[in-house]
Amino acid sequence: MKRLILFFIVSLSLTTSQLFSQALIGEYYIPQGGNPKGFPTLNDAVTSINTNGAAGAVTFLLDADTLRENSFVISAALSPDSSLTIKPATGRNVILFVSSSPSAGNGPFMIGFTKGNVTFDGSNNGTTSRNLIVSTEQLTPVVDLPFTLNHADADNVVLKNLVIKNVVTGQTNFRYGAVINDLGGVTGFTVDNCQIGTPERPVRRDALAPWGAASTGANQFSIKNNTMYCGTRGVATIYLTNSEIIGNEINILPTTAAATDAYNHGIYITGHVGSLLIHDNVINCVEKTVNASSYLIGIAFAGNGNAETDIISIVNNMINIGAANETRYSYGIGMRSTQIMGNLKVYYNTIVLNNIASTFASHAIGNHTNGTGAVNIDLKNNIIINNHAGNVGSSAIGLVPATSVLTSNNNILYANQNLVNYQGTLYANLAAWQAASQDLNSVSKSVSFVSGTDLHLAESNLGDVDFYAVPIVGITKDIDGDLRNLVNPYKGADELIDPVPVELASFSASTNGNQVTLSWTTATETNNSGFEVERATILNGLKGEFAKTSFIKGNGTTTQLSNYSYSEIPGQGSFVYRLKQIDFDGKFSYSAEVNVDLGLPTEFGLSQNYPNPFNPSTTIRFTVPEVSNVKLEVYSLTGELISTLVNEVKEVGSYDVSFDASKLSSGIYLYRLTAGKNVITKKMNFLK
């Protein structure tokens, strides 16, 4: 027995040793516990993969409610096929406390990367749930940075579904959430669906700062769907290319964070080349600045490329700027340096500058100082509001430098003072501005929002034609992902959904012998003239053209349930029906389609034409039970041949043929079906 026990201990020791000396692959639990593979600590796991590398995809599963680790740097030479993921084990909600290492730039850090292909995923179930909090218990020295990318080789680092926040009383808040430490050439940096800071404990400076360096090139990143609470800037950049900032909620809280910097920006862009998407973000800068020299900007620009391929797309953003007690310069979109600002495509944004206490000139879109560099801005389909009354120079658009280039149209513009200050000329109102050939299709009016903190349009704006914009190719959804109207989309970030004229609750078809009955119910109707019933025949698996078979009168406008039905005998075969709902003003829409199968015809048949009487056209239906040469002709009552509608071989099936009598005189006409020995004749009545 003793020898067996000794053998077991030696074998277990060898297995544990191998974990620290072999390339890793598969799942490893932290701590191992009773699981097949694992490590005592996350530090041990990181040391192993840094030393031995990976032979395939590796996952470190955090399997404790609380883990305490020393600061670490991931330096393993990984690849997309041999990558590392760190995440909570299934069902676990984890707090990961990490101490700090000395600064590698921008402050002491907790978790660093000198190599990439690493993902921190906070979900414990493969969804977007946030089940991992990254924090620190360290009080001194101050921990500034939870995540830092410390080398240009740190490509494809992904942070997703995390909560990055301070949880210990007495700490100074994190200085940043995640940083690229002043180096260029990093690609694939992704921050997705993370919460950074809290309303009570915002990050002191910048939530995310993918800082680059001119000497080593621009960085490329994707920052999407995050919620940020910070004192100075939400996303702060320098030297970037082909990146995106999409779907984030950014809350600038300088007073709460005690942020003493001389600037507070939701998003700050400088050193950009290539393509940049700033789409679908909510930016709230509605807490007073702290620094007596500060200035507040929702989206700030300084020194960007202006080649034809250097495009900054600003679409579907809601930007809410200025506390009532704000005393400093404030801007929704602002230019803040003497360098070239770049090419800005500003479409479908809602920008509100509130009525603040400041006596400084402030603009919903404009320059921080009159000496800022050239900018090229295209403004379309925006709501641009400046409620600030504290300076006569404040305006909705304040592009003062003579180097400014502006194209503006189809906007809602409103200002408490001058509407526009362009190239040093003040335009008091829209009429004066339109005389300068700008915003010829724009309107100037106040706008009702859901609330002062929610810039979705109030329902009272529904149907207001002043809000109708001109569609822009490629922009099909609003900030919430709602489809924009293809003809009359709404200006601003929020697409109001116009009431459906007729809300169809159900539409179905049933058969009884050779009779088809269509039944449908409407939940509500607005301006409803009625429904055209349309039918198409399916032959050899192919659907033919739809033709009107009847019109059923609607109920105009009603909020009551309304039931409708229509019956006919179409003959044998397979058919498709749909409803064409028509408003009194001529607008129409189609229902879904329903299929009916009455089987193949078993005899030659000729149906009564529909409509009858008719003017000027009617439809004639016939059925063919076997492949035959078929002739369908129209005669006068005196036997004169008027028209041959069909004269060809027909497969088995049912057929619809249209007859146009517009060139004939009113009267009774005969139509005859001939197929072999089968001859069928019926009458039809043409009334002009």
XYZ file of C-alpha atoms in Angstrom:
688
model
C 0.000 0.000 0.000
C 2.828 2.441 0.850
C 4.495 1.842 -2.519
C 1.193 2.555 -4.319
C 0.697 5.813 -2.432
C 4.233 6.917 -3.189
C 3.782 6.120 -6.871
C 0.598 8.213 -6.970
C 2.328 11.205 -5.389
C 5.242 11.048 -7.782
C 2.888 10.760 -10.780
C 0.847 13.771 -9.629
C 4.003 15.800 -9.161
C 5.155 15.000 -12.672
C 1.818 16.026 -14.126
C 1.908 19.386 -12.325
C 5.488 19.933 -13.414
C 4.574 19.279 -17.012
C 2.041 22.103 -16.905
C 4.922 24.500 -16.276
C 7.197 23.071 -18.966
C 4.979 22.267 -21.961
C 3.199 24.423 -24.532
C -0.371 25.009 -23.383
C -3.564 24.035 -25.198
C -7.222 23.842 -24.125
C -8.826 24.954 -20.851
C -7.065 25.583 -17.539
C -8.868 26.457 -14.310
C -7.633 29.153 -11.909
C -7.385 27.729 -9.260
C -7.360 24.149 -10.510
C -9.465 22.665 -7.715
C -10.900 19.328 -8.798
C -10.647 20.114 -12.517
C -8.423 18.086 -14.894
C -6.058 20.959 -15.690
C -5.266 24.229 -14.017
C -2.886 26.454 -12.071
C -2.890 27.667 -8.468
C -2.923 31.329 -9.521
C -3.385 33.443 -12.633
C 0.213 34.617 -12.198
C 1.361 30.992 -12.468
C -0.730 30.492 -15.608
C 0.626 33.655 -17.265
C 4.204 32.692 -16.354
C 3.694 29.282 -17.962
C 2.269 30.569 -21.243
C 4.897 33.320 -21.403
C 7.623 30.704 -20.965
C 6.259 27.795 -22.986
C 3.856 29.340 -25.473
C 0.682 27.753 -26.814
C 0.122 24.774 -29.107
C -3.424 25.908 -29.921
C -6.219 27.988 -28.437
C -5.853 28.413 -24.661
C -8.473 29.510 -22.115
C -7.809 30.446 -18.494
C -11.071 29.988 -16.578
C -11.298 32.068 -13.405
C -13.035 29.725 -10.976
C -13.336 31.678 -7.732
C -15.523 34.551 -6.621
C -12.450 36.592 -5.676
C -8.921 36.317 -7.027
C -5.935 38.332 -5.798
C -2.971 38.581 -8.134
C 0.267 40.476 -8.535
C 0.603 42.692 -11.584
C 1.610 40.767 -14.700
C 2.551 41.261 -18.348
C 1.478 38.872 -21.105
C 4.459 38.408 -23.417
C 3.743 35.010 -25.011
C 4.318 34.806 -28.768
C 0.718 33.908 -29.641
C -1.160 33.906 -32.946
C -4.798 33.995 -34.085
C -4.792 30.163 -34.094
C -2.889 29.874 -30.807
C -4.536 32.643 -28.811
C -5.293 33.191 -25.145
C -8.679 33.943 -23.568
C -9.107 34.825 -19.888
C -12.675 34.665 -18.617
C -14.878 33.560 -15.703
C -15.764 29.881 -15.473
C -19.368 29.033 -16.285
C -21.716 30.534 -13.696
C -18.963 32.435 -11.874
C -19.133 36.137 -10.966
C -15.538 37.116 -10.334
C -13.712 40.089 -8.840
C -10.092 40.106 -9.994
C -7.941 42.273 -7.705
C -4.509 43.072 -9.141
C -1.639 45.041 -7.635
C 0.515 47.379 -9.729
C 3.879 47.469 -11.515
C 5.994 50.570 -12.159
C 4.911 52.780 -15.042
C 5.600 51.766 -18.621
C 4.187 55.159 -19.624
C 1.176 57.098 -18.271
C 1.384 55.576 -14.777
C 1.671 52.346 -12.752
C -0.297 49.511 -14.321
C -1.961 46.257 -13.299
C -2.170 44.153 -16.495
C 0.157 44.764 -19.414
C 0.709 43.383 -22.914
C 3.916 43.297 -24.924
C 2.458 40.698 -27.298
C -1.084 40.253 -28.554
C -3.778 37.789 -29.592
C -5.189 37.932 -26.059
C -8.827 38.350 -25.048
C -10.213 39.273 -21.630
C -13.883 38.239 -21.824
C -16.018 39.027 -18.787
C -19.007 36.878 -19.763
C -19.480 33.550 -17.986
C -21.978 32.204 -20.504
C -20.862 33.307 -23.966
C -23.258 36.263 -24.150
C -22.758 39.965 -23.424
C -23.214 39.552 -19.668
C -20.597 41.308 -17.531
C -19.442 38.822 -14.902
C -15.856 39.946 -14.321
C -14.844 43.039 -12.326
C -11.234 44.137 -12.705
C -10.127 46.235 -9.745
C -7.408 46.705 -7.132
C -7.196 46.757 -3.341
C -3.986 48.763 -3.436
C -4.149 52.184 -1.783
C -0.534 53.379 -2.152
C 1.229 53.870 -4.408
C -1.683 54.955 -6.537
C -2.648 52.475 -9.276
C -3.296 54.490 -12.410
C -3.934 51.951 -15.172
C -5.833 48.630 -15.168
C -4.785 47.698 -18.753
C -1.801 48.909 -20.796
C -0.426 47.913 -24.187
C 3.314 48.357 -23.796
C 4.752 47.361 -27.175
C 3.948 47.750 -30.879
C 3.628 43.937 -31.118
C 0.567 43.948 -28.839
C -1.828 43.427 -31.756
C -5.315 41.930 -31.448
C -5.818 42.614 -27.743
C -9.531 42.410 -26.934
C -11.250 43.619 -23.762
C -14.933 42.757 -23.726
C -17.805 42.336 -21.271
C -15.688 43.688 -18.386
C -16.391 46.054 -15.521
C -13.319 48.158 -14.788
C -13.833 50.118 -11.588
C -12.558 50.959 -8.113
C -14.426 49.144 -5.365
C -12.341 49.906 -2.260
C -13.168 52.911 -0.102
C -10.301 55.339 0.315
C -8.706 54.805 -3.077
C -7.905 57.453 -5.609
C -9.836 56.542 -8.740
C -8.108 54.941 -11.699
C -6.429 57.528 -13.909
C -7.349 55.666 -17.116
C -9.281 52.512 -17.967
C -7.042 51.198 -20.759
C -4.132 52.781 -22.634
C -1.817 52.178 -25.564
C 1.336 53.608 -24.037
C 2.447 56.285 -26.519
C 3.501 53.885 -29.269
C 2.280 53.335 -32.803
C 1.665 50.391 -35.070
C -0.750 48.567 -32.760
C -3.649 47.020 -34.685
C -6.827 45.219 -33.681
C -7.154 46.800 -30.230
C -10.804 46.221 -29.317
C -12.837 47.350 -26.326
C -16.403 46.043 -26.567
C -19.316 46.164 -24.125
C -17.277 47.174 -21.099
C -18.238 49.444 -18.224
C -15.403 51.773 -17.278
C -15.799 53.682 -14.032
C -19.087 54.342 -12.241
C -21.243 57.445 -11.750
C -19.948 57.663 -8.164
C -16.319 56.722 -8.958
C -15.540 57.903 -12.493
C -12.085 57.394 -13.978
C -10.139 60.540 -13.099
C -8.815 61.263 -16.584
C -9.606 59.270 -19.765
C -11.691 56.101 -19.955
C -9.807 54.841 -23.039
C -6.628 56.326 -24.502
C -5.232 54.419 -27.496
C -2.260 56.813 -27.681
C 0.035 56.467 -30.669
C 3.422 57.835 -31.680
C 4.355 59.590 -34.903
C 7.706 57.782 -35.165
C 6.173 54.288 -35.257
C 2.901 54.895 -37.081
C -0.813 55.134 -36.367
C -2.845 52.733 -34.238
C -5.981 50.937 -35.375
C -8.759 50.173 -32.914
C -12.466 49.434 -32.387
C -14.270 50.905 -29.377
C -17.896 49.735 -29.364
C -20.921 49.501 -27.076
C -19.166 50.608 -23.886
C -20.453 52.676 -20.959
C -17.884 55.162 -19.679
C -17.783 57.435 -16.648
C -14.757 59.706 -16.590
C -13.559 63.154 -15.605
C -11.600 64.442 -18.582
C -12.193 62.491 -21.807
C -14.092 59.379 -22.795
C -11.919 58.385 -25.764
C -8.647 60.253 -26.238
C -6.570 59.531 -29.345
C -3.437 60.543 -31.180
C -2.116 58.964 -34.395
C -4.899 56.649 -35.535
C -6.132 55.125 -38.775
C -9.115 53.114 -40.042
C -10.733 52.940 -36.623
C -14.235 53.096 -35.155
C -15.936 54.515 -32.082
C -19.494 53.157 -32.220
C -22.455 52.704 -29.896
C -20.863 54.014 -26.695
C -22.388 55.967 -23.827
C -19.842 58.507 -22.621
C -20.469 60.488 -19.441
C -18.055 63.321 -18.614
C -18.141 64.051 -14.858
C -15.372 66.555 -14.049
C -16.779 67.672 -10.693
C -17.357 64.139 -9.382
C -13.951 62.997 -10.634
C -12.168 66.164 -9.432
C -10.685 66.379 -12.923
C -8.535 69.503 -12.945
C -7.385 69.331 -16.576
C -8.004 72.416 -18.708
C -10.192 70.509 -21.156
C -13.103 68.090 -20.948
C -14.078 66.172 -24.093
C -16.361 63.257 -24.819
C -14.209 62.134 -27.765
C -10.894 63.720 -28.776
C -9.425 63.028 -32.244
C -6.002 64.168 -33.407
C -3.482 62.700 -35.820
C -6.103 60.816 -37.827
C -5.574 59.474 -41.366
C -7.717 57.082 -43.388
C -11.273 56.243 -42.319
C -12.781 56.929 -38.905
C -16.353 56.095 -37.904
C -17.877 57.980 -34.960
C -21.389 56.558 -35.020
C -24.326 55.953 -32.671
C -22.729 57.380 -29.510
C -24.483 59.148 -26.635
C -22.196 61.833 -25.218
C -23.264 63.576 -22.018
C -21.166 66.509 -20.787
C -23.670 67.984 -18.348
C -21.581 68.338 -15.184
C -19.695 71.553 -14.453
C -16.014 71.762 -15.266
C -13.524 72.250 -12.413
C -10.527 74.039 -13.901
C -11.027 77.799 -14.198
C -9.418 77.672 -17.662
C -11.302 74.643 -18.945
C -13.353 74.257 -22.100
C -15.974 71.622 -22.780
C -16.440 69.790 -26.113
C -18.591 66.796 -27.002
C -16.436 65.689 -29.967
C -13.144 67.582 -30.311
C -10.764 67.712 -33.286
C -7.181 68.857 -33.683
C -4.620 68.240 -36.412
C -5.957 65.540 -38.761
C -5.241 64.426 -42.315
C -7.218 66.136 -45.069
C -6.490 64.037 -48.172
C -9.542 62.850 -50.131
C -9.245 59.451 -48.448
C -9.046 60.923 -44.935
C -12.708 60.897 -43.920
C -14.176 61.278 -40.440
C -17.787 60.059 -40.499
C -19.905 61.463 -37.641
C -23.350 59.851 -37.816
C -26.296 59.241 -35.457
C -24.714 60.724 -32.333
C -26.582 62.406 -29.468
C -24.438 65.136 -27.893
C -25.774 66.918 -24.792
C -23.515 69.726 -23.563
C -23.432 72.015 -20.531
C -24.718 72.142 -16.959
C -26.886 75.118 -16.055
C -24.073 76.442 -13.820
C -21.337 75.955 -16.438
C -19.186 79.073 -16.736
C -16.679 78.027 -19.409
C -16.581 77.735 -23.217
C -18.774 74.884 -24.445
C -19.206 73.187 -27.837
C -21.042 70.194 -29.233
C -18.525 69.523 -32.001
C -15.434 71.686 -31.593
C -12.159 72.486 -33.348
C -9.320 73.185 -30.930
C -5.938 73.703 -32.608
C -4.226 75.777 -35.281
C -3.625 72.665 -37.404
C -5.890 71.333 -40.156
C -8.978 69.713 -38.643
C -9.766 67.247 -41.462
C -12.770 66.260 -43.592
C -15.887 65.826 -41.439
C -19.063 64.180 -42.756
C -21.654 65.122 -40.133
C -25.011 63.427 -40.793
C -28.114 62.682 -38.668
C -26.732 63.952 -35.343
C -28.634 65.576 -32.496
C -26.506 68.264 -30.841
C -27.810 70.377 -27.956
C -25.877 73.103 -26.170
C -27.882 74.022 -23.090
C -28.524 77.484 -21.701
C -25.483 77.685 -19.449
C -24.274 80.439 -17.118
C -21.175 81.107 -19.221
C -20.545 84.540 -20.683
C -18.150 83.119 -23.296
C -19.134 82.590 -26.926
C -20.079 78.939 -27.345
C -21.249 77.035 -30.411
C -23.148 73.829 -31.065
C -20.628 73.300 -33.881
C -17.640 75.609 -34.035
C -14.124 76.712 -33.213
C -12.758 76.967 -29.690
C -10.698 79.985 -30.708
C -10.825 82.074 -33.856
C -7.272 81.039 -34.739
C -8.004 77.341 -35.275
C -6.985 75.617 -38.491
C -8.906 74.888 -41.666
C -11.758 72.428 -41.631
C -14.013 70.933 -44.319
C -17.467 70.084 -42.936
C -20.506 68.604 -44.659
C -23.633 69.003 -42.480
C -26.805 67.162 -43.481
C -29.949 65.970 -41.689
C -28.811 67.152 -38.237
C -30.626 68.795 -35.347
C -28.281 71.540 -34.136
C -29.502 73.525 -31.132
C -27.738 76.271 -29.163
C -29.844 77.481 -26.241
C -27.013 79.553 -24.745
C -28.064 83.159 -24.275
C -25.049 84.438 -22.347
C -23.021 85.819 -25.262
C -24.238 87.493 -28.453
C -21.498 85.680 -30.377
C -22.868 82.243 -29.535
C -24.453 80.397 -32.442
C -25.664 77.076 -33.751
C -22.774 77.052 -36.260
C -19.679 79.078 -35.387
C -16.965 78.380 -37.979
C -15.172 81.685 -37.719
C -11.800 81.207 -39.514
C -11.718 82.263 -43.159
C -10.170 78.858 -43.972
C -13.387 77.072 -42.980
C -15.253 75.232 -45.750
C -18.879 74.379 -45.043
C -21.645 72.658 -46.997
C -24.886 72.594 -45.020
C -28.462 71.588 -45.856
C -31.580 69.762 -44.644
C -30.881 70.538 -40.979
C -32.881 71.926 -38.095
C -30.926 74.921 -36.798
C -31.823 76.910 -33.711
C -29.923 79.488 -31.658
C -30.777 81.789 -28.790
C -28.465 84.419 -30.310
C -27.160 84.646 -33.897
C -27.942 81.549 -35.912
C -24.562 81.316 -37.681
C -21.112 82.900 -37.435
C -19.323 81.876 -40.632
C -15.919 83.182 -41.693
C -16.385 86.196 -39.441
C -19.843 87.204 -40.717
C -22.825 86.977 -38.362
C -26.142 85.722 -39.726
C -28.926 86.592 -37.328
C -31.517 84.154 -38.637
C -32.164 81.453 -41.216
C -33.372 83.873 -43.887
C -30.095 85.789 -43.725
C -28.101 82.549 -43.798
C -30.073 81.181 -46.741
C -29.334 84.385 -48.633
C -25.711 83.199 -48.498
C -26.847 79.987 -50.314
C -26.521 77.731 -47.268
C -29.156 75.509 -45.665
C -31.680 76.283 -48.398
C -33.854 73.317 -47.338
C -33.295 73.644 -43.597
C -35.686 75.000 -40.971
C -35.165 76.933 -37.753
C -37.362 75.916 -34.848
C -37.203 74.687 -31.295
C -37.386 70.919 -30.782
C -39.167 68.854 -28.144
C -37.144 65.965 -26.700
C -38.143 63.200 -24.321
C -36.345 65.090 -21.539
C -33.370 67.318 -20.850
C -31.195 64.222 -20.447
C -32.750 62.111 -23.220
C -32.429 63.561 -26.718
C -34.805 61.124 -28.387
C -37.531 63.049 -30.177
C -40.790 63.515 -28.304
C -43.818 61.845 -29.876
C -45.325 65.302 -30.421
C -42.938 65.684 -33.384
C -44.498 62.755 -35.228
C -45.612 63.673 -38.711
C -44.088 67.176 -38.594
C -42.815 67.659 -42.147
C -40.157 70.083 -40.849
C -38.386 67.055 -39.423
C -38.323 65.134 -42.707
C -34.808 64.769 -44.081
C -33.423 63.601 -47.417
C -32.213 59.968 -47.403
C -28.443 59.456 -47.478
C -27.137 56.363 -49.231
C -25.727 53.818 -46.803
C -27.395 55.209 -43.659
C -30.404 52.951 -43.129
C -30.726 52.880 -39.323
C -30.834 55.353 -36.439
C -28.917 55.398 -33.151
C -31.154 52.655 -31.716
C -30.886 50.394 -34.750
C -34.395 51.291 -35.933
C -34.815 51.349 -39.710
C -35.038 54.811 -41.186
C -37.895 55.701 -43.491
C -36.750 55.194 -47.076
C -38.558 58.326 -48.288
C -38.893 60.708 -45.326
C -36.348 59.838 -42.630
C -36.320 62.078 -39.565
C -33.558 64.577 -38.934
C -31.286 63.946 -36.000
C -30.071 60.722 -34.424
C -33.530 59.356 -33.586
C -35.937 58.011 -36.211
C -39.547 58.448 -35.160
C -41.771 55.694 -36.472
C -44.775 57.216 -38.217
C -48.063 55.464 -37.424
C -48.868 52.606 -39.761
C -52.034 53.621 -41.694
C -53.430 50.118 -41.263
C -52.172 47.686 -38.650
C -52.926 44.250 -40.083
C -53.380 41.806 -37.202
C -53.950 38.674 -39.300
C -54.344 37.491 -42.895
C -55.137 33.898 -43.876
C -56.729 31.750 -46.592
C -58.942 28.683 -46.342
C -60.618 26.396 -48.886
C -63.981 24.614 -49.056
C -64.186 22.437 -52.129
C -63.188 24.689 -55.013
C -63.940 27.898 -53.104
C -61.204 30.077 -51.568
C -61.999 32.365 -48.636
C -59.602 35.067 -47.515
C -59.971 36.440 -43.975
C -58.126 39.347 -42.378
C -58.362 41.530 -39.316
C -57.070 45.046 -38.690
C -56.173 46.276 -35.205
C -56.329 49.961 -36.209
C -56.971 51.904 -39.404
C -55.999 55.433 -40.405
C -57.207 56.992 -43.663
C -57.977 53.526 -45.059
C -59.872 53.551 -48.375
C -59.810 49.786 -48.657
C -58.109 46.660 -49.935
C -57.527 45.365 -53.419
C -57.405 41.573 -53.441
C -54.699 40.357 -55.808
C -54.089 36.831 -57.083
C -51.225 35.189 -58.966
C -51.080 31.680 -60.423
C -48.231 29.270 -59.784
C -47.286 27.215 -62.870
C -44.401 24.765 -62.912
C -43.217 26.200 -59.603
C -43.105 29.775 -60.938
C -45.327 32.584 -59.678
C -47.048 34.635 -62.362
C -48.041 38.292 -62.285
C -50.513 39.500 -59.658
C -53.886 40.675 -60.925
C -56.687 42.443 -59.071
C -59.703 40.240 -58.386
C -61.772 42.466 -56.087
C -61.854 45.619 -53.980
C -63.087 45.539 -50.361
C -63.975 48.890 -48.818
C -62.099 49.883 -45.628
C -63.313 51.605 -42.476
C -61.461 54.888 -42.870
C -60.051 55.676 -39.433
C -60.814 53.467 -36.450
C -59.120 52.043 -33.378
C -61.540 49.106 -33.215
C -60.785 45.603 -34.473
C -62.223 45.198 -37.969
C -62.823 41.848 -39.676
C -62.906 41.339 -43.446
C -63.431 38.396 -45.790
C -63.583 37.668 -49.498
C -64.518 34.453 -51.331
C -64.129 33.290 -54.922
C -63.859 30.164 -57.057
C -60.598 30.617 -58.969
C -60.579 27.186 -60.626
C -58.160 24.388 -59.995
C -54.468 25.009 -59.494
C -52.034 26.693 -57.100
C -52.444 30.377 -56.285
C -50.899 33.198 -54.257
C -53.005 35.980 -52.737
C -52.045 39.339 -51.244
C -53.800 42.518 -50.118
C -52.999 45.950 -51.474
C -54.073 48.407 -48.773
C -54.842 51.850 -50.255
C -55.163 55.171 -48.383
C -57.585 57.906 -49.404
C -54.567 59.941 -50.522
C -53.414 57.166 -52.865
C -50.575 55.779 -50.759
C -50.538 51.997 -50.596
C -48.720 49.045 -49.062
C -48.809 45.272 -49.536
C -49.561 42.524 -47.049
C -47.673 39.285 -46.741
C -48.619 36.615 -49.262
C -50.675 33.474 -48.598
C -50.678 30.324 -50.751
C -53.652 28.179 -51.782
C -53.475 24.803 -53.566
C -56.662 23.555 -55.223
C -54.915 20.794 -57.111
C -54.471 20.332 -60.854
C -57.558 20.757 -63.037
C -59.408 17.593 -64.082
C -61.517 19.153 -66.865
C -61.466 21.994 -69.355
C -63.025 25.054 -67.783
C -63.821 28.650 -68.658
C -64.695 31.005 -65.792
C -66.826 34.110 -65.922
C -64.621 37.111 -66.611
C -63.874 39.467 -63.723
C -64.920 42.184 -63.345
C -68.110 41.989 -65.317
C -69.363 44.454 -66.482
C -65.916 45.951 -67.053
C -64.197 49.108 -68.315
C -61.840 48.918 -70.088
C -60.128 45.627 -69.132
C -61.112 42.323 -67.594
C -59.509 38.993 -66.721
C -60.550 35.648 -68.209
C -59.549 32.411 -66.475
C -59.486 28.941 -68.044
C -58.218 25.524 -66.969
C -56.483 22.800 -68.993
C -56.486 19.174 -67.641
C -54.020 17.828 -70.236
C -51.437 19.198 -72.639
C -53.479 20.705 -75.459
C -53.476 23.273 -78.227
C -55.708 25.980 -76.753
C -57.415 28.860 -78.496
C -59.170 31.709 -76.652
C -61.030 34.187 -78.867
C -63.373 37.171 -78.489
C -66.317 37.689 -80.890
C -69.022 40.245 -81.431
C -72.632 39.131 -81.140
C -72.773 39.027 -84.956
C -69.945 36.461 -85.035
C -67.113 38.818 -86.071
C -63.732 37.791 -84.596
C -62.523 40.689 -82.434
C -59.314 39.281 -80.917
C -57.385 36.041 -80.480
C -56.046 36.101 -76.940
C -54.425 32.632 -76.871
C -53.444 30.243 -79.644
C -50.746 27.862 -78.450
C -49.998 24.596 -76.668
C -50.651 24.845 -72.926
C -49.453 22.603 -70.110
C -51.815 21.306 -67.447
C -52.880 24.152 -65.182
C -54.988 27.254 -64.661
C -54.418 30.436 -66.667
C -55.422 34.104 -66.413
C -55.596 36.256 -69.535
C -56.258 39.978 -69.661
C -58.526 41.487 -72.324
C -58.431 45.240 -73.077
C -61.582 46.591 -74.784
C -60.650 50.288 -74.699
C -60.887 50.546 -78.531
C -64.295 48.843 -78.730
C -67.805 50.134 -78.351
C -69.915 49.319 -75.322
C -71.889 46.137 -75.641
C -72.105 42.382 -75.158
C -69.223 40.261 -76.439
C -68.615 36.527 -76.577
C -65.417 34.781 -75.526
C -64.771 31.195 -76.619
C -62.327 28.524 -75.415
C -61.443 25.771 -77.925
C -59.236 22.815 -77.022
C -59.545 19.764 -79.281
C -63.221 18.783 -79.295
C -63.936 20.987 -76.262
C -65.634 24.325 -76.967
C -66.949 26.620 -74.215
C -68.502 30.038 -74.825
C -69.522 32.768 -72.351
C -70.761 36.374 -72.517
C -69.171 39.526 -71.108
C -70.493 43.080 -70.817
C -68.321 46.075 -71.730
C -69.646 49.410 -70.382
C -67.767 52.623 -71.134
